[in-house]
Tab-separated table of C-alpha atoms in Angstrom:
chain	number	residue	atom	x	y	z
A	1	MET	CA	0.000	0.000	0.000
A	2	TYR	CA	2.733	2.431	0.972
A	3	TRP	CA	4.500	1.718	-2.297
A	4	ASP	CA	1.342	2.437	-4.262
A	5	THR	CA	0.654	5.803	-2.651
A	6	HIS	CA	4.313	6.609	-2.860
A	7	PHE	CA	4.271	5.661	-6.498
A	8	ARG	CA	1.241	7.771	-7.447
A	9	LYS	CA	1.655	10.478	-4.899
A	10	LEU	CA	-0.870	12.890	-6.421
A	11	ALA	CA	-3.630	10.411	-7.329
A	12	GLY	CA	-6.986	12.061	-6.665
A	13	CYS	CA	-5.396	15.385	-5.646
A	14	THR	CA	-6.732	18.586	-7.141
A	15	VAL	CA	-4.145	20.952	-8.582
A	16	PHE	CA	-5.240	24.462	-9.606
A	17	ILE	CA	-2.765	25.919	-12.142
A	18	THR	CA	-2.888	29.397	-13.662
A	19	GLY	CA	-1.512	29.808	-17.167
A	20	ALA	CA	-1.643	26.053	-17.757
A	21	SER	CA	-2.568	26.095	-21.449
A	22	ARG	CA	1.100	25.924	-22.513
A	23	GLY	CA	4.723	26.097	-21.407
A	24	ILE	CA	5.728	25.521	-17.799
A	25	GLY	CA	2.163	25.509	-16.443
A	26	LYS	CA	1.121	22.748	-18.806
A	27	ALA	CA	4.274	20.720	-18.104
A	28	ILE	CA	3.537	20.754	-14.351
A	29	ALA	CA	-0.059	19.764	-15.123
A	30	LEU	CA	1.005	16.783	-17.243
A	31	LYS	CA	3.465	15.548	-14.613
A	32	ALA	CA	0.706	15.561	-11.963
A	33	ALA	CA	-1.773	14.038	-14.441
A	34	LYS	CA	0.452	10.955	-14.791
A	35	ASP	CA	-0.291	10.248	-11.121
A	36	GLY	CA	-4.022	10.544	-11.782
A	37	ALA	CA	-4.447	14.054	-10.372
A	38	ASN	CA	-7.361	16.397	-11.097
A	39	ILE	CA	-6.117	19.493	-12.894
A	40	VAL	CA	-7.906	22.831	-13.007
A	41	ILE	CA	-6.581	24.675	-16.066
A	42	ALA	CA	-7.139	28.319	-15.203
A	43	ALA	CA	-5.924	30.161	-18.285
A	44	LYS	CA	-6.977	32.787	-20.759
A	45	THR	CA	-6.575	31.113	-24.144
A	46	THR	CA	-9.834	29.634	-25.419
A	47	GLN	CA	-9.104	30.058	-29.133
A	48	ALA	CA	-5.897	29.110	-30.890
A	49	HIS	CA	-3.470	32.029	-31.087
A	50	PRO	CA	-1.481	32.490	-34.325
A	51	LYS	CA	1.868	32.715	-32.501
A	52	LEU	CA	1.255	30.741	-29.325
A	53	PRO	CA	0.349	27.050	-29.379
A	54	GLY	CA	-2.372	25.587	-27.169
A	55	THR	CA	-5.720	26.460	-25.585
A	56	ILE	CA	-7.296	25.377	-22.301
A	57	TYR	CA	-9.161	22.709	-24.308
A	58	THR	CA	-6.130	21.208	-26.071
A	59	ALA	CA	-4.324	21.182	-22.697
A	60	ALA	CA	-7.331	19.386	-21.161
A	61	GLU	CA	-7.158	16.690	-23.851
A	62	GLU	CA	-3.460	16.136	-23.171
A	63	ILE	CA	-4.055	15.959	-19.422
A	64	GLU	CA	-6.815	13.363	-19.819
A	65	ALA	CA	-4.606	11.379	-22.204
A	66	ALA	CA	-1.830	11.384	-19.566
A	67	GLY	CA	-4.177	9.861	-16.990
A	68	GLY	CA	-5.532	12.895	-15.178
A	69	LYS	CA	-8.939	14.545	-14.974
A	70	ALA	CA	-9.141	18.044	-16.414
A	71	LEU	CA	-11.380	21.025	-15.777
A	72	PRO	CA	-10.680	23.792	-18.307
A	73	CYS	CA	-11.714	27.234	-16.990
A	74	ALA	CA	-11.418	30.427	-19.009
A	75	VAL	CA	-9.717	32.704	-16.510
A	76	ASP	CA	-7.967	36.031	-16.716
A	77	VAL	CA	-6.156	36.225	-13.362
A	78	ARG	CA	-6.810	39.969	-13.290
A	79	ASP	CA	-10.542	39.305	-12.966
A	80	GLU	CA	-11.700	38.520	-9.427
A	81	GLN	CA	-15.057	37.158	-10.562
A	82	GLN	CA	-13.466	34.735	-13.035
A	83	ILE	CA	-11.039	33.466	-10.389
A	84	ASN	CA	-13.824	32.966	-7.853
A	85	ASN	CA	-15.950	31.143	-10.430
A	86	ALA	CA	-13.091	28.808	-11.354
A	87	VAL	CA	-12.362	28.014	-7.693
A	88	GLU	CA	-16.063	27.349	-7.081
A	89	LYS	CA	-16.274	25.055	-10.127
A	90	ALA	CA	-13.161	23.176	-9.028
A	91	VAL	CA	-14.520	22.573	-5.540
A	92	GLU	CA	-17.900	21.557	-6.947
A	93	GLN	CA	-16.377	19.081	-9.399
A	94	PHE	CA	-13.460	17.690	-7.381
A	95	GLY	CA	-14.473	18.372	-3.775
A	96	GLY	CA	-11.604	20.684	-2.836
A	97	ILE	CA	-8.210	22.138	-3.790
A	98	ASP	CA	-4.931	20.592	-2.621
A	99	ILE	CA	-2.290	22.468	-4.572
A	100	LEU	CA	-2.179	25.901	-6.208
A	101	VAL	CA	0.441	26.769	-8.818
A	102	ASN	CA	0.715	30.493	-9.606
A	103	ASN	CA	2.370	30.311	-12.993
A	104	ALA	CA	0.542	32.938	-15.086
A	105	SER	CA	2.931	35.762	-15.916
A	106	ALA	CA	3.369	38.721	-18.227
A	107	ILE	CA	6.814	39.896	-19.257
A	108	SER	CA	8.274	42.960	-20.942
A	109	LEU	CA	12.036	43.413	-20.722
A	110	THR	CA	11.929	47.135	-21.287
A	111	ASN	CA	13.376	50.034	-19.356
A	112	THR	CA	11.381	52.725	-17.608
A	113	LEU	CA	10.975	55.171	-20.493
A	114	GLU	CA	10.214	52.398	-22.985
A	115	THR	CA	7.493	50.650	-20.954
A	116	PRO	CA	3.975	51.979	-21.654
A	117	MET	CA	1.799	52.151	-18.527
A	118	LYS	CA	-0.525	49.626	-20.122
A	119	ARG	CA	2.314	47.054	-20.009
A	120	VAL	CA	3.248	48.079	-16.459
A	121	ASP	CA	-0.356	47.538	-15.345
A	122	LEU	CA	-0.502	44.201	-17.153
A	123	MET	CA	2.640	42.913	-15.399
A	124	MET	CA	1.650	44.202	-11.954
A	125	ASN	CA	-1.908	42.904	-12.310
A	126	VAL	CA	-1.098	39.474	-13.739
A	127	ASN	CA	2.062	38.698	-11.797
A	128	THR	CA	1.730	40.264	-8.351
A	129	ARG	CA	-1.992	40.932	-7.987
A	130	GLY	CA	-3.057	37.792	-9.891
A	131	THR	CA	-0.922	35.618	-7.614
A	132	TYR	CA	-2.225	37.344	-4.496
A	133	LEU	CA	-5.843	37.096	-5.636
A	134	THR	CA	-5.705	33.445	-6.724
A	135	SER	CA	-3.960	32.494	-3.470
A	136	LYS	CA	-6.589	34.361	-1.447
A	137	ALA	CA	-9.404	32.549	-3.278
A	138	CYS	CA	-7.830	29.091	-2.825
A	139	ILE	CA	-6.547	29.395	0.766
A	140	PRO	CA	-9.859	28.537	2.509
A	141	TYR	CA	-9.881	25.205	0.601
A	142	LEU	CA	-6.120	24.589	0.862
A	143	LYS	CA	-6.449	24.863	4.665
A	144	LYS	CA	-8.657	21.750	4.600
A	145	SER	CA	-6.206	19.708	2.537
A	146	LYS	CA	-3.657	17.192	3.791
A	147	ILE	CA	-1.215	18.277	1.082
A	148	ALA	CA	-1.826	22.046	1.075
A	149	HIS	CA	0.801	23.592	-1.161
A	150	ILE	CA	1.078	26.940	-2.942
A	151	LEU	CA	3.887	27.133	-5.485
A	152	ASN	CA	4.728	30.446	-7.195
A	153	LEU	CA	6.888	30.434	-10.317
A	154	SER	CA	9.016	33.354	-9.177
A	155	PRO	CA	12.637	34.145	-8.388
A	156	PRO	CA	14.642	34.388	-5.187
A	157	LEU	CA	14.559	37.983	-3.913
A	158	ASN	CA	17.892	39.211	-5.224
A	159	LEU	CA	18.363	42.920	-4.601
A	160	ASN	CA	21.356	43.349	-6.896
A	161	PRO	CA	20.543	46.538	-8.889
A	162	LEU	CA	21.631	44.747	-12.080
A	163	TRP	CA	18.247	43.022	-12.155
A	164	PHE	CA	16.289	46.259	-11.762
A	165	LYS	CA	18.286	48.471	-14.061
A	166	GLN	CA	17.081	47.237	-17.461
A	167	HIS	CA	13.517	46.086	-16.695
A	168	CYS	CA	12.438	47.651	-13.435
A	169	ALA	CA	8.689	47.048	-13.880
A	170	TYR	CA	9.056	43.353	-14.716
A	171	THR	CA	11.354	42.796	-11.747
A	172	ILE	CA	8.972	44.547	-9.346
A	173	ALA	CA	6.070	42.465	-10.670
A	174	LYS	CA	7.960	39.146	-10.357
A	175	TYR	CA	9.366	40.031	-6.949
A	176	GLY	CA	5.801	40.792	-5.831
A	177	MET	CA	5.054	37.088	-6.420
A	178	SER	CA	8.094	36.160	-4.344
A	179	MET	CA	7.007	38.498	-1.572
A	180	CYS	CA	3.697	36.639	-1.463
A	181	VAL	CA	5.764	33.547	-0.651
A	182	LEU	CA	7.634	35.371	2.077
A	183	GLY	CA	4.451	36.693	3.688
A	184	MET	CA	2.041	33.808	3.210
A	185	ALA	CA	4.513	31.111	4.233
A	186	GLU	CA	4.791	32.836	7.590
A	187	GLU	CA	1.086	33.679	7.818
A	188	PHE	CA	-0.100	30.105	7.161
A	189	LYS	CA	2.769	28.228	8.807
A	190	GLY	CA	1.712	24.726	9.830
A	191	GLU	CA	-1.390	24.883	7.606
A	192	ILE	CA	-0.149	25.531	4.061
A	193	ALA	CA	3.307	25.180	2.534
A	194	VAL	CA	4.141	28.216	0.376
A	195	ASN	CA	7.253	28.116	-1.823
A	196	ALA	CA	8.761	29.656	-4.955
A	197	LEU	CA	10.383	27.753	-7.800
A	198	TRP	CA	12.684	29.274	-10.411
A	199	PRO	CA	14.828	27.730	-13.127
A	200	LYS	CA	18.612	27.928	-13.055
A	201	THR	CA	18.743	28.257	-16.834
A	202	ALA	CA	16.506	29.587	-19.561
A	203	ILE	CA	13.612	27.187	-20.272
A	204	HIS	CA	12.409	26.638	-23.795
A	205	THR	CA	8.795	27.850	-24.125
A	206	ALA	CA	6.882	29.933	-26.663
A	207	ALA	CA	7.604	32.943	-24.442
A	208	MET	CA	11.327	32.278	-24.660
A	209	ASP	CA	11.162	32.072	-28.457
A	210	MET	CA	9.492	35.479	-28.534
A	211	LEU	CA	12.070	36.977	-26.161
A	212	GLY	CA	15.220	35.384	-27.467
A	213	GLY	CA	14.434	34.898	-31.120
A	214	SER	CA	15.147	31.801	-33.159
A	215	GLY	CA	18.215	29.817	-32.274
A	216	ILE	CA	17.767	30.466	-28.561
A	217	GLU	CA	16.399	26.987	-27.842
A	218	SER	CA	19.776	25.253	-28.058
A	219	GLN	CA	20.782	27.291	-24.978
A	220	CYS	CA	17.684	26.256	-23.028
A	221	ARG	CA	16.481	23.319	-21.010
A	222	LYS	CA	13.149	21.589	-21.545
A	223	VAL	CA	10.109	22.409	-19.414
A	224	ASP	CA	10.429	18.898	-17.911
A	225	ILE	CA	13.058	20.055	-15.417
A	226	ILE	CA	10.601	22.505	-13.857
A	227	ALA	CA	7.812	19.908	-13.843
A	228	ASP	CA	10.056	17.386	-12.082
A	229	ALA	CA	11.214	20.008	-9.568
A	230	ALA	CA	7.614	21.087	-8.851
A	231	TYR	CA	6.619	17.446	-8.352
A	232	SER	CA	9.389	16.908	-5.817
A	233	ILE	CA	8.154	19.982	-3.907
A	234	PHE	CA	4.565	18.656	-3.838
A	235	LYS	CA	5.846	15.446	-2.232
A	236	LYS	CA	7.285	17.349	0.726
A	237	PRO	CA	5.423	17.898	4.014
A	238	LYS	CA	3.661	21.161	4.905
A	239	SER	CA	6.609	22.025	7.129
A	240	PHE	CA	8.682	22.561	3.965
A	241	THR	CA	7.724	26.192	3.490
A	242	GLY	CA	9.073	29.679	2.741
A	243	ASN	CA	11.741	28.341	0.392
A	244	PHE	CA	13.030	29.914	-2.800
A	245	ILE	CA	13.918	26.846	-4.775
A	246	ILE	CA	16.104	26.543	-7.878
A	247	ASP	CA	15.069	23.610	-10.079
A	248	GLU	CA	18.514	22.049	-10.473
A	249	ASN	CA	19.335	22.288	-6.767
A	250	ILE	CA	16.267	20.442	-5.530
A	251	LEU	CA	16.690	17.730	-8.173
A	252	ARG	CA	20.329	17.259	-7.131
A	253	GLU	CA	19.094	16.785	-3.571
A	254	GLU	CA	16.670	14.189	-4.933
A	255	GLY	CA	19.636	12.340	-6.371
A	256	VAL	CA	19.455	13.429	-10.009
A	257	LYS	CA	22.971	13.476	-11.448
A	258	ASN	CA	22.513	13.649	-15.194
A	259	PHE	CA	21.063	16.984	-16.301
A	260	ASP	CA	21.792	16.400	-19.979
A	261	VAL	CA	18.400	14.703	-20.269
A	262	TYR	CA	16.842	18.118	-19.688
A	263	ALA	CA	18.924	19.941	-22.295
A	264	ILE	CA	17.387	20.724	-25.667
A	265	LYS	CA	20.898	20.274	-27.064
A	266	PRO	CA	23.028	18.251	-24.630
A	267	GLY	CA	26.542	19.627	-24.213
A	268	HIS	CA	25.612	23.057	-25.553
A	269	PRO	CA	26.260	26.030	-23.198
A	270	LEU	CA	23.109	27.094	-21.317
A	271	LEU	CA	21.824	30.611	-20.731
A	272	PRO	CA	21.566	31.371	-17.017
A	273	ASP	CA	18.119	32.646	-16.049
A	274	PHE	CA	17.377	36.112	-14.721
A	275	PHE	CA	17.811	37.139	-11.094
A	276	LEU	CA	20.546	34.607	-10.319
A	277	ASP	CA	24.043	35.929	-9.664
A	278	GLU	CA	26.581	33.400	-10.746
A	279	HIS	CA	29.448	35.713	-11.411
A	280	PRO	CA	32.890	34.259	-12.013
A	281	ASP	CA	34.254	35.896	-8.855
A	282	THR	CA	37.526	34.050	-9.079
A	283	ILE	CA	38.120	35.480	-12.532
A	284	ILE	CA	37.215	38.986	-11.402
A	285	LYS	CA	39.651	38.747	-8.489
A	286	LYS	CA	42.358	37.448	-10.792
A	287	VAL	CA	41.930	40.366	-13.181
A	288	GLU	CA	41.797	42.940	-10.403
A	289	SER	CA	44.863	41.622	-8.663
A	290	ARG	CA	46.928	41.859	-11.833
A	291	GLY	CA	45.443	45.271	-12.575
A	292	ALA	CA	45.134	44.271	-16.215
A	293	VAL	CA	42.164	46.440	-17.061
A	294	PRO	CA	41.729	49.690	-15.180
A	295	GLU	CA	38.684	49.620	-12.929
A	296	LEU	CA	36.639	52.572	-14.166
A	297	LYS	CA	35.040	53.443	-10.847
A	298	GLU	CA	38.173	54.696	-9.171
A	299	GLU	CA	39.987	56.413	-11.959
A	300	LYS	CA	43.550	57.349	-11.189
A	301	PRO	CA	44.345	60.882	-12.305
A	302	GLN	CA	45.152	60.433	-15.977
A	303	PRO	CA	46.022	62.959	-18.626
A	304	PRO	CA	42.721	64.352	-19.936
A	305	PRO	CA	40.669	64.553	-22.134
A	306	LYS	CA	39.580	60.921	-22.662
A	307	PRO	CA	40.500	58.574	-19.830
A	308	ARG	CA	38.102	55.911	-21.082
A	309	SER	CA	39.489	55.412	-24.564
A	310	GLY	CA	42.438	53.983	-22.701
A	311	ALA	CA	40.283	51.205	-21.317
A	312	VAL	CA	38.887	50.026	-24.661
A	313	GLU	CA	42.213	50.317	-26.396
A	314	GLU	CA	44.008	48.646	-23.506
A	315	THR	CA	41.475	45.807	-23.560
A	316	PHE	CA	42.045	45.198	-27.261
A	317	ARG	CA	45.792	45.378	-26.708
A	318	ILE	CA	45.583	42.677	-24.034
A	319	VAL	CA	43.351	40.575	-26.279
A	320	LYS	CA	45.825	40.984	-29.135
A	321	ASP	CA	48.702	39.887	-26.931
A	322	SER	CA	46.882	36.746	-25.911
A	323	LEU	CA	46.013	35.650	-29.461
A	324	THR	CA	47.570	32.400	-30.617
A	325	ASP	CA	47.222	30.274	-33.722
A	326	ASP	CA	45.449	27.697	-31.542
A	327	VAL	CA	42.818	30.223	-30.484
A	328	VAL	CA	42.268	31.297	-34.103
A	329	GLN	CA	42.137	27.690	-35.268
A	330	ALA	CA	39.610	26.787	-32.575
A	331	THR	CA	37.352	29.808	-33.140
A	332	GLN	CA	37.246	30.576	-36.864
A	333	ALA	CA	35.055	33.646	-36.580
A	334	ILE	CA	35.169	37.409	-37.073
A	335	TYR	CA	33.564	39.551	-34.380
A	336	GLN	CA	32.555	43.159	-34.810
A	337	PHE	CA	31.843	45.395	-31.808
A	338	GLU	CA	29.611	48.451	-32.065
A	339	LEU	CA	30.427	50.380	-28.903
A	340	SER	CA	28.240	53.265	-27.773
A	341	GLY	CA	28.970	55.956	-25.232
A	342	GLU	CA	32.198	57.800	-24.651
A	343	ASP	CA	34.953	56.711	-27.050
A	344	GLY	CA	32.645	54.289	-28.770
A	345	GLY	CA	32.849	53.286	-32.390
A	346	THR	CA	33.424	50.144	-34.398
A	347	TRP	CA	36.132	47.638	-33.436
A	348	PHE	CA	36.815	44.129	-34.674
A	349	LEU	CA	38.339	40.903	-33.449
A	350	ASP	CA	39.399	38.648	-36.315
A	351	LEU	CA	39.844	35.058	-35.174
A	352	LYS	CA	39.707	33.626	-38.680
A	353	SER	CA	42.743	34.801	-40.632
A	354	LYS	CA	46.169	33.419	-39.737
A	355	GLY	CA	47.516	34.687	-36.428
A	356	GLY	CA	44.311	36.663	-35.772
A	357	ASN	CA	43.958	40.413	-35.617
A	358	VAL	CA	42.180	43.166	-33.691
A	359	GLY	CA	41.688	46.806	-34.476
A	360	TYR	CA	39.582	49.919	-34.799
A	361	GLY	CA	37.094	50.116	-37.685
A	362	GLU	CA	35.361	47.457	-39.755
A	363	PRO	CA	36.999	44.056	-40.336
A	364	SER	CA	38.343	43.376	-43.845
A	365	HIS	CA	35.870	40.492	-44.262
A	366	GLN	CA	32.188	40.293	-43.304
A	367	ALA	CA	31.752	39.749	-39.548
A	368	ASP	CA	30.036	36.543	-38.373
A	369	VAL	CA	28.790	38.180	-35.200
A	370	VAL	CA	28.033	41.840	-34.484
A	371	MET	CA	27.788	42.770	-30.823
A	372	SER	CA	26.434	46.151	-29.721
A	373	MET	CA	26.953	47.458	-26.191
A	374	SER	CA	28.364	50.394	-24.233
A	375	THR	CA	32.128	50.864	-23.896
A	376	ASP	CA	31.749	50.426	-20.122
A	377	ASP	CA	30.047	47.070	-20.483
A	378	PHE	CA	32.575	46.004	-23.118
A	379	VAL	CA	35.463	46.573	-20.721
A	380	LYS	CA	33.587	44.834	-17.900
A	381	MET	CA	32.870	41.896	-20.179
A	382	PHE	CA	36.437	41.368	-21.221
A	383	SER	CA	37.699	41.722	-17.654
A	384	GLY	CA	35.269	39.059	-16.411
A	385	LYS	CA	33.074	41.449	-14.403
A	386	LEU	CA	30.086	40.912	-16.665
A	387	LYS	CA	29.168	37.589	-18.227
A	388	PRO	CA	28.121	37.950	-21.875
A	389	THR	CA	25.068	35.735	-21.275
A	390	MET	CA	24.081	37.962	-18.344
A	391	ALA	CA	24.603	41.059	-20.468
A	392	PHE	CA	22.502	39.527	-23.232
A	393	MET	CA	19.669	38.411	-20.928
A	394	SER	CA	19.511	41.806	-19.236
A	395	GLY	CA	19.448	43.702	-22.511
A	396	LYS	CA	22.885	45.321	-22.226
A	397	LEU	CA	24.240	43.364	-25.130
A	398	LYS	CA	22.577	43.004	-28.527
A	399	ILE	CA	23.809	40.191	-30.747
A	400	LYS	CA	23.310	39.892	-34.501
A	401	GLY	CA	24.525	36.887	-36.453
A	402	ASN	CA	25.667	33.460	-35.405
A	403	MET	CA	24.637	32.795	-31.804
A	404	ALA	CA	26.827	29.701	-31.453
A	405	LEU	CA	29.916	31.732	-32.384
A	406	ALA	CA	28.883	34.387	-29.865
A	407	ILE	CA	28.904	31.678	-27.194
A	408	LYS	CA	32.322	30.515	-28.409
A	409	LEU	CA	33.597	34.003	-27.654
A	410	GLU	CA	32.338	33.733	-24.077
A	411	LYS	CA	34.308	30.524	-23.548
A	412	LEU	CA	37.309	32.273	-25.024
A	413	MET	CA	36.920	35.242	-22.692
A	414	ASN	CA	36.958	32.890	-19.725
A	415	GLN	CA	40.236	31.404	-20.951
A	416	MET	CA	41.643	34.878	-21.592
A	417	ASN	CA	40.603	36.054	-18.148
A	418	ALA	CA	42.371	33.086	-16.647
A	419	ARG	CA	45.511	34.236	-18.455
A	420	LEU	CA	45.195	37.940	-17.708
């Protein structure tokens, strides 16, 4: 008997999931459905969208096919009446609610002056308010459940300004979801477990395709990793609460060793997700201790007028000195840098022609990758203070051309930093 319940942990449980018509929400639904769970699909899409696959009805079919029972409810999480109706229907049909997953989210990675108030309201109302409202509506029923879990798909509360600088509104809206975890975990301690789950890397969903453009998927993991992580949280007792969980970490604790199974393209470098600082501190310290690239914050008195041009030029000089035939052979690409801000302009790094070359101006042959960023960020990037993937994800770095070759450059920078 124990084995059976252990084996189908969520059999007969009712899981209420917002935004479950596609992506991460649907993946969590399907994982629970395999156990024979009842899934309430609380999502907005009732008619097929030209760009986004899936409706609440197609998701319901998949859930039933996986072994679960499905209740599709057309719900906009901004609408209190629609939420209350869906909760009422769920309780009527399944007799209660055991788990709530707040997954519905709106995203716009735009800075303050570029974000229309309509988008700000959408993010605040879907992410923060929608999570608060759905939790509030489900809590009376969750309190009666043996399982009693709320899981918000939101990040650890990282107050590094880097994550606010480029998309302040989005960060506030996501952190609002995480603050719900902080508050409600404490408020309902002993009655309901309230946790947050966030991926370590980018996850391949329709949303990610829209954000990252084509070719991004090879740097992502599949939605399965989040579904498996969520499932392992649902198995924990109510006392497991107030945690900000990273998918890979909890699965490692569960004994998972091989994460290649989750990669879209095993072996390919992965994009780290937002809000997680994984800076190569050792590299930064190495660079600082050798004083290779001047730290711009504390400028030593230098002959005016342009102290900064020194930094860009110096960086390229260091790069030039560390070029070898091996590096050129291994890379086979021409990079062009469009630098904005003080002492900006066009620079190139040729790792294709014999011996390699760097310089000011356009390369003699067509560049494979064009990277646009500020001179400040360029210097930080080459001195290991700013990871290119981080810069790209936070909008500081724009990349045109071959993404795989752009990633090659990041690996190269790490090797260069080690040598600096």
